[in-house]
Short mmCIF file of C-alpha atoms and ligand atoms in Angstrom, two decimals:
data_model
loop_
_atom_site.label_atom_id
_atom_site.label_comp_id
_atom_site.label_asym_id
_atom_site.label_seq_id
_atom_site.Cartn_x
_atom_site.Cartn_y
_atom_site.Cartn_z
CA UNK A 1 0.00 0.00 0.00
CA UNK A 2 0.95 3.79 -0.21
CA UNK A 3 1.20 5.00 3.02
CA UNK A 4 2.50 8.37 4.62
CA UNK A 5 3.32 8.78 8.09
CA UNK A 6 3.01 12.27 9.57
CA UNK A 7 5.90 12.47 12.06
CA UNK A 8 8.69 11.45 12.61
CA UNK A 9 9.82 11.07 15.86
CA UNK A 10 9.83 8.01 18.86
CA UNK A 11 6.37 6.89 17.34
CA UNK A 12 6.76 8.03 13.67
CA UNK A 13 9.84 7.02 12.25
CA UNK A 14 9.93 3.63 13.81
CA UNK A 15 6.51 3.24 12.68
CA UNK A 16 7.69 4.43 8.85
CA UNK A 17 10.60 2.00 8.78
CA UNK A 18 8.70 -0.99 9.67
CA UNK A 19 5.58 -0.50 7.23
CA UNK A 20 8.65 -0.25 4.86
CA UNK A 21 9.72 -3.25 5.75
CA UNK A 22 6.50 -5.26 5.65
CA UNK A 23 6.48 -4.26 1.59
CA UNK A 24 4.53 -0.85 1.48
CA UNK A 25 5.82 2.43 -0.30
CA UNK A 26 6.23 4.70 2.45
CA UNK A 27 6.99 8.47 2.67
CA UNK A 28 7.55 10.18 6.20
CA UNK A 29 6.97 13.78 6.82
CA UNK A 30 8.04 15.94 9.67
CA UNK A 31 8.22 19.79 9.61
CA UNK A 32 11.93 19.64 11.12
CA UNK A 33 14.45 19.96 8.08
CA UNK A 34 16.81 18.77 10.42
CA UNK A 35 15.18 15.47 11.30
CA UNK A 36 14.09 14.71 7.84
CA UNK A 37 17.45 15.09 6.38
CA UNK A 38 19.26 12.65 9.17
CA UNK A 39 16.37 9.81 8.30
CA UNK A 40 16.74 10.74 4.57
CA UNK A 41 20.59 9.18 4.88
CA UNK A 42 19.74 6.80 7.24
CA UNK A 43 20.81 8.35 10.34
CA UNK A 44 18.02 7.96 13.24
CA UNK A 45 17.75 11.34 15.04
CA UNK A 46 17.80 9.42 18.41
CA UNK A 47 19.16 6.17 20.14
CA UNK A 48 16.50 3.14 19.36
CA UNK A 49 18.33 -0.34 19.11
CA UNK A 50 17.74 -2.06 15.98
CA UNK A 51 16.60 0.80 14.19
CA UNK A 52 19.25 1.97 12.29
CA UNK A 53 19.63 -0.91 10.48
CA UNK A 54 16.11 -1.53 9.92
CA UNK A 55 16.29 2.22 8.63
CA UNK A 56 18.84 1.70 6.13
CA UNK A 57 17.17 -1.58 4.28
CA UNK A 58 14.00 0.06 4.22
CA UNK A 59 15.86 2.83 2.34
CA UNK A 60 17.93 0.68 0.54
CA UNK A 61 14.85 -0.82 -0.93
CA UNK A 62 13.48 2.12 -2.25
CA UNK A 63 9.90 1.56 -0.30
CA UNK A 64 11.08 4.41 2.34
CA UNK A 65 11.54 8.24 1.80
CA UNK A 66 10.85 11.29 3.87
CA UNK A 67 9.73 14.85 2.89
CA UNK A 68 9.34 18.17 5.10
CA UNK A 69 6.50 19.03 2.03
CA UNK A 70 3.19 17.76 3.48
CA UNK A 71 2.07 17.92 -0.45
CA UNK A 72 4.09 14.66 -0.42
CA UNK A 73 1.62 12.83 1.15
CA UNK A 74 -0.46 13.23 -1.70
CA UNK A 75 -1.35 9.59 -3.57
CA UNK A 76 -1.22 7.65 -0.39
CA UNK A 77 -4.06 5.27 0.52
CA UNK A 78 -3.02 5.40 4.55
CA UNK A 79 -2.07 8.28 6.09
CA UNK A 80 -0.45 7.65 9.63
CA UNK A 81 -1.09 10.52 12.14
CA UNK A 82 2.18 10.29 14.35
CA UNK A 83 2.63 13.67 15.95
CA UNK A 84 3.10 14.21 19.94
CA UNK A 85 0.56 14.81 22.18
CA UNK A 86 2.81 16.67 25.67
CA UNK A 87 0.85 18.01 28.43
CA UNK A 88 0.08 21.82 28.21
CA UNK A 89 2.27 24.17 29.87
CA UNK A 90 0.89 24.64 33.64
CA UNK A 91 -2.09 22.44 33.48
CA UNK A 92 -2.57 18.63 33.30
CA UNK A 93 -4.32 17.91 30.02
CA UNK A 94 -2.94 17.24 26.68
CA UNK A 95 -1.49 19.94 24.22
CA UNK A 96 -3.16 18.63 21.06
CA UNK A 97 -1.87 21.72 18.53
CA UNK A 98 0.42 19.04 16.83
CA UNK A 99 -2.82 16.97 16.21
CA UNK A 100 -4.70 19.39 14.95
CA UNK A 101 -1.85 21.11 12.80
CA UNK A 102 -1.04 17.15 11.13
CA UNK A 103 -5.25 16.82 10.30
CA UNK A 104 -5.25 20.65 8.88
CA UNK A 105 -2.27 19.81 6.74
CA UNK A 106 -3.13 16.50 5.85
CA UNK A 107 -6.59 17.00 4.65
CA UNK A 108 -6.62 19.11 1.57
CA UNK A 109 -4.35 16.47 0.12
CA UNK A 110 -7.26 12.93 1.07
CA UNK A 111 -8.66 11.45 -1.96
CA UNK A 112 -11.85 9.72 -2.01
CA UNK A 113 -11.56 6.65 0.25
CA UNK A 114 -8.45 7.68 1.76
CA UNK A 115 -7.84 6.65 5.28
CA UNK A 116 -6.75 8.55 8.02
CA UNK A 117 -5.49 6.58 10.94
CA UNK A 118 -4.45 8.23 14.09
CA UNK A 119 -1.83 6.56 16.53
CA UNK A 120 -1.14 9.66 18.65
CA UNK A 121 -2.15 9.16 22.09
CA UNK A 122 -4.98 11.42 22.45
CA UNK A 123 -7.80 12.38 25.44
CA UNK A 124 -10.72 10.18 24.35
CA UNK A 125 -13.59 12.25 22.02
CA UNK A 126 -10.17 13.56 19.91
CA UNK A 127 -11.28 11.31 17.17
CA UNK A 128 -14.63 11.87 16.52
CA UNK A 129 -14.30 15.54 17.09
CA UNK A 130 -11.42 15.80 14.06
CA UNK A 131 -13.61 13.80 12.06
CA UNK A 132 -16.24 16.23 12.43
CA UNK A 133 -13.64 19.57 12.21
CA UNK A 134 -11.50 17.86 9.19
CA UNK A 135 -12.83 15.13 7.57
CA UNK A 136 -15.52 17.03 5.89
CA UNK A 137 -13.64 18.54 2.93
CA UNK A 138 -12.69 14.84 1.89
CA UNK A 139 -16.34 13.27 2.40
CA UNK A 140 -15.33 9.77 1.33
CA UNK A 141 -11.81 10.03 3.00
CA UNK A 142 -12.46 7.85 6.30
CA UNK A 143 -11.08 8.20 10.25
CA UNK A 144 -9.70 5.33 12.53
CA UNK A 145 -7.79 5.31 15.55
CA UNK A 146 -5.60 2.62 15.86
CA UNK A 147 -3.43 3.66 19.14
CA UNK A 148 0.68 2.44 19.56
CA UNK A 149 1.82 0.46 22.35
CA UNK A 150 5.34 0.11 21.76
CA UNK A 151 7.66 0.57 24.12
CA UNK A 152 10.69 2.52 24.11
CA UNK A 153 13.73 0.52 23.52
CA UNK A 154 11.78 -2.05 22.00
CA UNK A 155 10.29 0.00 19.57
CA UNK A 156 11.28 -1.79 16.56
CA UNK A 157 10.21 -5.40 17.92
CA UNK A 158 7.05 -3.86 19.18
CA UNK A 159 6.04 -2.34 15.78
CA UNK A 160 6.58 -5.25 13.44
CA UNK A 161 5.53 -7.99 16.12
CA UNK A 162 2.94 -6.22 18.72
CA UNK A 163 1.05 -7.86 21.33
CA UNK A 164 -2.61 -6.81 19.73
CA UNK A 165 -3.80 -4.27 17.20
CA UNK A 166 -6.89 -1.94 18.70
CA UNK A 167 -8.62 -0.69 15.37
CA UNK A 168 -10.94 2.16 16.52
CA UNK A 169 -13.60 2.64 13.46
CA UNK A 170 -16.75 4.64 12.68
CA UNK A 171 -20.39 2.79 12.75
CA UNK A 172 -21.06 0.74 9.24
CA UNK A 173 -19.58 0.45 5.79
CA UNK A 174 -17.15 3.18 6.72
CA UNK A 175 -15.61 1.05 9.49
CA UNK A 176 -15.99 -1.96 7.69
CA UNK A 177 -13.82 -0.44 5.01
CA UNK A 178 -11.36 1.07 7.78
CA UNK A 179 -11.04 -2.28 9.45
CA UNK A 180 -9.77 -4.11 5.81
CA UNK A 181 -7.64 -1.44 4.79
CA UNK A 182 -5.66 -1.84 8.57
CA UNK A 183 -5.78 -5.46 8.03
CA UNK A 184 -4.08 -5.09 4.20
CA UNK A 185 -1.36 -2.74 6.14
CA UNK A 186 -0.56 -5.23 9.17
CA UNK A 187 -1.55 -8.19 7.25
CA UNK A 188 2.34 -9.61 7.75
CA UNK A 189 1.81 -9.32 11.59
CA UNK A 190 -1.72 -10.30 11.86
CA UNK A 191 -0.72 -13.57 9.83
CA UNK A 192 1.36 -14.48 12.83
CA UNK A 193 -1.81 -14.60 14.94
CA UNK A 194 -1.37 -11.04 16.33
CA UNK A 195 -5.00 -10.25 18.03
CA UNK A 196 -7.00 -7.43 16.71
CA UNK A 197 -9.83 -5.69 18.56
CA UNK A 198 -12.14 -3.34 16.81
CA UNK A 199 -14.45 -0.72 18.76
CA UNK A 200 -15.68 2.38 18.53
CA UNK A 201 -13.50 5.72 18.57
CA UNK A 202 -14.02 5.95 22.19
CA UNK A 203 -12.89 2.81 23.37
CA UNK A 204 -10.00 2.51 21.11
CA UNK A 205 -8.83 6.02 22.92
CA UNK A 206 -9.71 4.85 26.31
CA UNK A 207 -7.63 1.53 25.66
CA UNK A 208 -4.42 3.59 25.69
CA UNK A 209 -4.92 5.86 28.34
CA UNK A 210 -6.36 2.60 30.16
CA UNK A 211 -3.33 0.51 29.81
CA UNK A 212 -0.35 3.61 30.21
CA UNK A 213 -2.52 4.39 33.45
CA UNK A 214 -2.76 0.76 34.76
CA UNK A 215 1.20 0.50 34.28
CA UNK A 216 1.88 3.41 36.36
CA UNK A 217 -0.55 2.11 38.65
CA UNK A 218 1.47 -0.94 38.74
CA UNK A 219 4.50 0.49 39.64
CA UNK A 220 3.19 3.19 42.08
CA UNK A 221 1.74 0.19 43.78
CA UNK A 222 5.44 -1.20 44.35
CA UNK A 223 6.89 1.96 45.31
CA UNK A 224 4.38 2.65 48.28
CA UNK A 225 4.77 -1.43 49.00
CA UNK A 226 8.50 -0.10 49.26
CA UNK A 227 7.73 2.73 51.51
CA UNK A 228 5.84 0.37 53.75
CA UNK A 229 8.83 -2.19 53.49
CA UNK A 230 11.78 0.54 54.52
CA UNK A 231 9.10 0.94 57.48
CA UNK A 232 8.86 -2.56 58.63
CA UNK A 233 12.81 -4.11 57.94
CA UNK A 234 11.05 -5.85 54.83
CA UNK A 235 12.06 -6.15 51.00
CA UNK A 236 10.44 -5.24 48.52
CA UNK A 237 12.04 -7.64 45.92
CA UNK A 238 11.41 -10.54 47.53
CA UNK A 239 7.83 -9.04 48.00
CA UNK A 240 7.25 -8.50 44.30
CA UNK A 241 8.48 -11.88 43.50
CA UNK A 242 6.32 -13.52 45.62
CA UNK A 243 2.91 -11.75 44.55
CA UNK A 244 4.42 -11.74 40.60
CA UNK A 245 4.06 -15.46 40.85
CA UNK A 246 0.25 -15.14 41.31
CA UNK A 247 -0.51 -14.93 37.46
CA UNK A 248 -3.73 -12.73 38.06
CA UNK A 249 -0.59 -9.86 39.57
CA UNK A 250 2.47 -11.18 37.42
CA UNK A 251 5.90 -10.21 38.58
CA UNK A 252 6.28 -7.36 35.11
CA UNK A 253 6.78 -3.77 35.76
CA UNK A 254 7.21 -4.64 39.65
CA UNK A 255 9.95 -3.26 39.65
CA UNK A 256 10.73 -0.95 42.84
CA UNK A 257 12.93 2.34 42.40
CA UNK A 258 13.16 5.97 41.96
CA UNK A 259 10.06 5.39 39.72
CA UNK A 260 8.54 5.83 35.71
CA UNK A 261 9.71 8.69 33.95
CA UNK A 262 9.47 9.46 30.20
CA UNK A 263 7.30 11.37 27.70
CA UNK A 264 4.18 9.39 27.69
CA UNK A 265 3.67 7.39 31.58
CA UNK A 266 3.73 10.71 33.64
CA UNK A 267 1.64 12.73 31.07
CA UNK A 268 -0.98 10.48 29.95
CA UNK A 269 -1.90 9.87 33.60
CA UNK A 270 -2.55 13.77 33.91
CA UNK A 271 -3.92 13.94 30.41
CA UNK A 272 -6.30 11.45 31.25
CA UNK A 273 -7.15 12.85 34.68
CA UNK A 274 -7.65 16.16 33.01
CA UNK A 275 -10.22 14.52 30.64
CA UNK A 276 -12.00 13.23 33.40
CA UNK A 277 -13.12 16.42 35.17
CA UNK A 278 -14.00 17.98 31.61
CA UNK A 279 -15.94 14.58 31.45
CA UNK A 280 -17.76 15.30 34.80
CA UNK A 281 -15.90 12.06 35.67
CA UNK A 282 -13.43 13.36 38.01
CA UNK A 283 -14.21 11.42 40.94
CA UNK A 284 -13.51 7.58 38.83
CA UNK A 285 -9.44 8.63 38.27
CA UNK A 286 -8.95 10.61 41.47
CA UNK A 287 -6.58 7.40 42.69
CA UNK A 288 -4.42 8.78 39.88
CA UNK A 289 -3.45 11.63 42.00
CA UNK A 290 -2.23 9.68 44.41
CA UNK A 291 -0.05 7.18 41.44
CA UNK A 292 1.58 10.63 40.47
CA UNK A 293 2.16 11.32 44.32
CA UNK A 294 3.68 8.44 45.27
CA UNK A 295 5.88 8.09 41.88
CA UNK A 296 6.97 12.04 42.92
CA UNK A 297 7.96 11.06 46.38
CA UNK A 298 10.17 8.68 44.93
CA UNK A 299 12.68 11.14 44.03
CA UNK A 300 12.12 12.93 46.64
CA UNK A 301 12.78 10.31 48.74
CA UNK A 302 16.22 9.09 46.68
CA UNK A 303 17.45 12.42 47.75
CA UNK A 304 16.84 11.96 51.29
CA UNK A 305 18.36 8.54 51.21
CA UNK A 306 21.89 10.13 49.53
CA UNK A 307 21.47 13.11 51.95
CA UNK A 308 21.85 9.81 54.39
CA UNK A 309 24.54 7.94 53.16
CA UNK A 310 26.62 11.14 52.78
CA UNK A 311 26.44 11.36 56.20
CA UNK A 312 24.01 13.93 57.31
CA UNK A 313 25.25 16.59 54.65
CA UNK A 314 25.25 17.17 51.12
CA UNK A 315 27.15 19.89 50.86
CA UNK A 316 30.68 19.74 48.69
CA UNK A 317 29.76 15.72 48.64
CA UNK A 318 31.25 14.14 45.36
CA UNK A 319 28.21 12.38 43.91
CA UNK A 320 28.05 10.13 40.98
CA UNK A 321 25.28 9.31 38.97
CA UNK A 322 24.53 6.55 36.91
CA UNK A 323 22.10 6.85 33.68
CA UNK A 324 20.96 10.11 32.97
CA UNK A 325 17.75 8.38 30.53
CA UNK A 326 14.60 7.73 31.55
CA UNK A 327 14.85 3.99 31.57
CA UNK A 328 17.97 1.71 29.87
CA UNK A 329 18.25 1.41 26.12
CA UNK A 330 17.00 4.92 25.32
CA UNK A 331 18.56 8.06 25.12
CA UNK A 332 14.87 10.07 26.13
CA UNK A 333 15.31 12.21 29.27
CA UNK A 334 12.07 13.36 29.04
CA UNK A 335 10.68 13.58 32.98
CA UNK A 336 13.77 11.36 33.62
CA UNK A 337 13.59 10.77 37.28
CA UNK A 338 17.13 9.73 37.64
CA UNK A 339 18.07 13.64 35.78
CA UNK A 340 15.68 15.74 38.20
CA UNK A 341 17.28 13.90 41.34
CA UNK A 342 20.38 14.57 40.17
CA UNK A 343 19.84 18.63 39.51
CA UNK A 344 17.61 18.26 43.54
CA UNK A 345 20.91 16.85 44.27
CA UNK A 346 23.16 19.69 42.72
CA UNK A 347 20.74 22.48 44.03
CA UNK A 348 21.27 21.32 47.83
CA UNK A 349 24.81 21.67 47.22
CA UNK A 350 26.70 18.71 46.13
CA UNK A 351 28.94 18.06 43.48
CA UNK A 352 27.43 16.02 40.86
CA UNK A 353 29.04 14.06 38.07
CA UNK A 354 26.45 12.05 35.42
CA UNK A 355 27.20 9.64 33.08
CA UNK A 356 25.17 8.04 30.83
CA UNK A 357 26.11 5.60 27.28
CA UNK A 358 23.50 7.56 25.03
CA UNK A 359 21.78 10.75 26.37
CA UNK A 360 24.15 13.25 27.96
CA UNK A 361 24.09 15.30 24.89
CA UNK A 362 19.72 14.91 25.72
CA UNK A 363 20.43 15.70 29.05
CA UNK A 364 22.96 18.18 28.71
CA UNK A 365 20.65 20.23 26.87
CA UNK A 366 17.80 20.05 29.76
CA UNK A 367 19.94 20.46 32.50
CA UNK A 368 23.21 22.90 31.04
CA UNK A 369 24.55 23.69 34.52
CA UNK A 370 24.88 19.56 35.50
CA UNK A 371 28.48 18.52 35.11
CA UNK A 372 28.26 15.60 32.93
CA UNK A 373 31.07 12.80 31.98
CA UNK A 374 31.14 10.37 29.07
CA UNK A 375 33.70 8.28 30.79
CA UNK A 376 32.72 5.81 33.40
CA UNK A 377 35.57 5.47 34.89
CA UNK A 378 36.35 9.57 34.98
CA UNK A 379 32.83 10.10 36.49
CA UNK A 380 33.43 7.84 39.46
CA UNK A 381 36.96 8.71 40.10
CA UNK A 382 36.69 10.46 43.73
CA UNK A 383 33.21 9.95 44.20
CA UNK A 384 31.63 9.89 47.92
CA UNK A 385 28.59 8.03 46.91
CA UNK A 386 27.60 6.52 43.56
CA UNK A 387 23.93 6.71 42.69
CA UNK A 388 23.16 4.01 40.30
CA UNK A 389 19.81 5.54 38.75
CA UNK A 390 19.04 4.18 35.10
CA UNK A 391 19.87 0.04 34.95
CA UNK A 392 22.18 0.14 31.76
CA UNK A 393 23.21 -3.26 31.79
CA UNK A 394 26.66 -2.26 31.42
CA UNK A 395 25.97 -0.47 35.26
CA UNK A 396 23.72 -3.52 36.21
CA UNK A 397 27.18 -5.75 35.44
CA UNK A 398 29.69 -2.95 36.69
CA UNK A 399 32.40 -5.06 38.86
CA UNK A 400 32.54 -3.54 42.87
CA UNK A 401 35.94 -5.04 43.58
CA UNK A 402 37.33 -3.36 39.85
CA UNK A 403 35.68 0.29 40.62
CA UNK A 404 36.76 0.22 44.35
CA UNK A 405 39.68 1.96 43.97
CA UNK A 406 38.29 4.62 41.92
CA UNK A 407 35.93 5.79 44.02
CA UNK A 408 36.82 7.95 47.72
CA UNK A 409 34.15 6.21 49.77
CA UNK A 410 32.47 3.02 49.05
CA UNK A 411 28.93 3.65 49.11
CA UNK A 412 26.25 3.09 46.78
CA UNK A 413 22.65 4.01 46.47
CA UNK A 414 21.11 1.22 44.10
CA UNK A 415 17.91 3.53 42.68
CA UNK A 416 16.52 0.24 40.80
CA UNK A 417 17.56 -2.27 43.08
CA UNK A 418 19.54 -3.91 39.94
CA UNK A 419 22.76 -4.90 41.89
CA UNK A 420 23.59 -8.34 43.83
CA UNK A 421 23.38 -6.47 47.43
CA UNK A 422 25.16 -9.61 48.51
CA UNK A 423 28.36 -9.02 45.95
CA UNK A 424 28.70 -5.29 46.64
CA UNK A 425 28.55 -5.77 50.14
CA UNK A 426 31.24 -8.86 50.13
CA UNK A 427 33.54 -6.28 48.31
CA UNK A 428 33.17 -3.92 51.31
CA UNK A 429 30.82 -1.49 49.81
CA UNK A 430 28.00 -0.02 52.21
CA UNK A 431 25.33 -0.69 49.92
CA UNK A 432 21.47 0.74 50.12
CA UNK A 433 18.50 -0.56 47.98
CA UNK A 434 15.42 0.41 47.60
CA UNK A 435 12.89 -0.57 50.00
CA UNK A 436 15.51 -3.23 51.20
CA UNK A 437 16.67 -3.43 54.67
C1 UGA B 501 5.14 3.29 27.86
C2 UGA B 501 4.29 2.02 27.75
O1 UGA B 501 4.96 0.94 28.44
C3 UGA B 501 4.07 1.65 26.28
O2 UGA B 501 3.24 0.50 26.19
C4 UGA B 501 3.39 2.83 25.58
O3 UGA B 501 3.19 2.57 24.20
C5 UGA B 501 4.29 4.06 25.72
O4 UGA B 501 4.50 4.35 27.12
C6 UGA B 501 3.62 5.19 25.04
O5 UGA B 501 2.57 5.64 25.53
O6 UGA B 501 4.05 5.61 23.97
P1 UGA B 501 7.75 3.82 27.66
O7 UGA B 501 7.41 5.23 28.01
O8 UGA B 501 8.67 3.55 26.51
O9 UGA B 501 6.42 2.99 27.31
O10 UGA B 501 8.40 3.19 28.96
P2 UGA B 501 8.08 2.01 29.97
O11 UGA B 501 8.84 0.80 29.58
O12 UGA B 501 6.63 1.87 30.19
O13 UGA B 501 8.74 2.60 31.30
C7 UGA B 501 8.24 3.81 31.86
C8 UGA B 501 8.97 4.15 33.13
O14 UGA B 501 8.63 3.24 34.17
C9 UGA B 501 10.49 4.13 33.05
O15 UGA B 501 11.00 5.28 33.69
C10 UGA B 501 10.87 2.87 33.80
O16 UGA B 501 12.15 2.96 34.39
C11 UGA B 501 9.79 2.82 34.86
N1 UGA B 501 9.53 1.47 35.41
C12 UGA B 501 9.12 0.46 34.62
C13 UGA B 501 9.69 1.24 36.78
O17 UGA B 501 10.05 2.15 37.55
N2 UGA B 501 9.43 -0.01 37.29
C14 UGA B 501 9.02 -1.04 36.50
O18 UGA B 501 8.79 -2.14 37.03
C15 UGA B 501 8.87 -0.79 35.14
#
């Protein structure tokens, strides 16, 4: 098929490479010149494993291009709406200009029978209210929301191999001819048995905000069960691995720490919160105040704990931090909890050092007054305490007994309780956990 996929970032151009790959003709647009001409040669504008490559033989093929001209999107059946969605400045709910801009530019290019398919994660009644503003001026083109759940980090996998499509289709023949024309695009993954759901606009919406706000449930859950366990002597670990093994909990995204980060967890629960009260159903997501409390108190909380090891006093302490990302394999720092508690850190006068394998230039751009180090070994050298906040695996598998002698003190403050407590410990390390005694 002839598809165009309006940008091109996290979502988009992961989402442009791979219908490349599954045989369609592809063309990506994105309003940054910048952008476009990096993807053009092949270059991904940000660290995504896997997708360079995948990148490269799309282009290679011939199937993949990319255009800042939105008249480019002209002659394709499919048109992918990939644009962000970030929370408005000062308020909770979703900043939907890109949305809006992508349909505006989009639409005096649809042909009859067109489809418009929008993966952006929006506040549920986005669709139907585009379809109305947009859609008109192309009265045969037709609307579906079909929302993304990849992951960061996993994006590529996710794409071309997801764990269910969610088709979200108007009433009738129009959503019957939505619903083929998203089967003709996936048909590669949906051959391997990939379940597809199709619903309404609404629910398809709701399905995304549902699941990103059930995650951060999740792990809210196991950061107040670690609050509760640094009350009582307990651990947390052990704690999650014993409920995980109850398959109605499951042990994933358990995981106790200095809590979710990124550009989609910690705004979609607001977003969705924000939609809510405009729904007059304020009082149903009201719990996810107290998900964004708890996740805040986390890094609150990390700082307290350094403040602790350090002594008493943070002042002219030598502190290193590990991972400057929101989570491993990504170079997002987006709400990165690991960069704000290093800058609470910095403010409350220590001296902070962060390292990171892909986003220092990300983070150095967010935070300009952090001292940042690309070298592992240069960022611990003197260090009082080492914060290990983002679980690279090349952290998670860091040697105690090699880094000893780098460091001044021998303390560490494990933020994702990733490290053998037991090994650190043997190497004469006072080590600290997470909601660990
Ligand atoms: C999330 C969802 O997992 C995707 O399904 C969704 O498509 C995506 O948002 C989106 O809306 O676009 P992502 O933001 O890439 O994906 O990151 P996650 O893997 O969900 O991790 C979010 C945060 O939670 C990270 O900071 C991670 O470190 C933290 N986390 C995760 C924990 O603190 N504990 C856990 O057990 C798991």
């Amino acid at each position: 098929m002839r598809i165009s996929v309006i940008g091109c970032g996290y979502l988009g151009a992961v989402h442009a490479a791979s219908m490349a790959k599954l045989g369609h003709d592809v063309v990506g647009i994105d309003v940054d010149p910048k952008k476009i001409d990096d993807l053009s040669v092949g270059h991904a504008p940000f660290f995504e494993p896997g997708l360079p490559g995948l990148l490269q033989a799309s282009l290679d093929s011939g199937r993949l291009k990319f255009s800042t001209s939105m008249a480019d999107a002209a002659g394709a059946e499919v048109h992918f709406i990939c644009v962000g969605t970030p929370q408005r400045k000062g308020e909770y709910a979703a900043d939907l200009r890109y949305v809006d801009a992508a349909f505006a530019g989009v639409a005096p290019y649809l042909n009859s029978g067109d489809m418009v398919i929008g993966k952006s994660t929006v506040p549920v009644g986005t669709a139907s209210r585009l379809a109305d503003e947009y859609m008109e001026s192309a009265p045969e083109a037709i609307l579906a929301w079909n929302p993304e759940f990849l992951r960061e980090g996993h994006a590529v996998k996710d794409t071309l191999h997801p764990d269910r499509f969610v088709y979200g289709v108007p009433d009738g023949a129009a959503g019957e001819r939505a619903t083929a024309a998203l089967d003709e695009v996936y048909a590669v993954s949906l051959s391997e048995g990939t379940p597809r759901l199709v619903m309404d606009y609404a629910t398809a919406e709701l399905v995304k905000t549902a699941a990103n706000s059930f995650l951060a449930t999740k792990i809210s859950f196991i950061n107040a069960m670690a609050e509760l366990c640094e009350a009582a002597g307990a651990d947390v670990t052990l704690l999650a691995d014993a409920i995980g093994l109850d398959d109605r909990i499951g042990r994933k995204f358990l995981n106790a720490g200095i809590g979710f980060g990124g550009g989609c967890l910690p705004k979609d629960i607001r977003a969705f919160m924000a939609r809510a009260g405009e729904l007059g159903a304020d009082q149903a997501l009201t719990f996810l105040r107290e998900v964004d409390a708890i996740n805040m108190r986390r890094r609150s909380r990390t700082v307290e704990l350094t403040r602790q090891l350090c002594g008493g006093f943070l002042i002219g302490k030598r502190i290193t931090v590990l991972g400057a990302a929101f989570k491993p394999n990504s170079d997002d720092v987006r709400d990165s909890p690991a960069l704000s508690i290093a800058a609470q850190l910095q403010l409350q006068g220590a001296e902070v050092t962060v390292t990171d394998p892909e986003a220092i230039e990300n983070a150095r751009r967010r935070f300009p007054d952090l001292h940042f180090e690309h070298n592992t070994e240069a960022a611990l050298a003197g260090a009082h305490v080492v914060l290990l906040l983002t679980e690279w695996k090349e952290y998670r598998d860091m040697d105690p007994a090699s880094i000893a002698s780098l460091v001044d003190d021998r303390r560490i403050l494990d933020g994702r309780n990733a490290l053998s407590a037991q090994r650190w410990k043997a190497e004469g390390w006072q080590y600290k956990g997470v909601g660990r005694p």
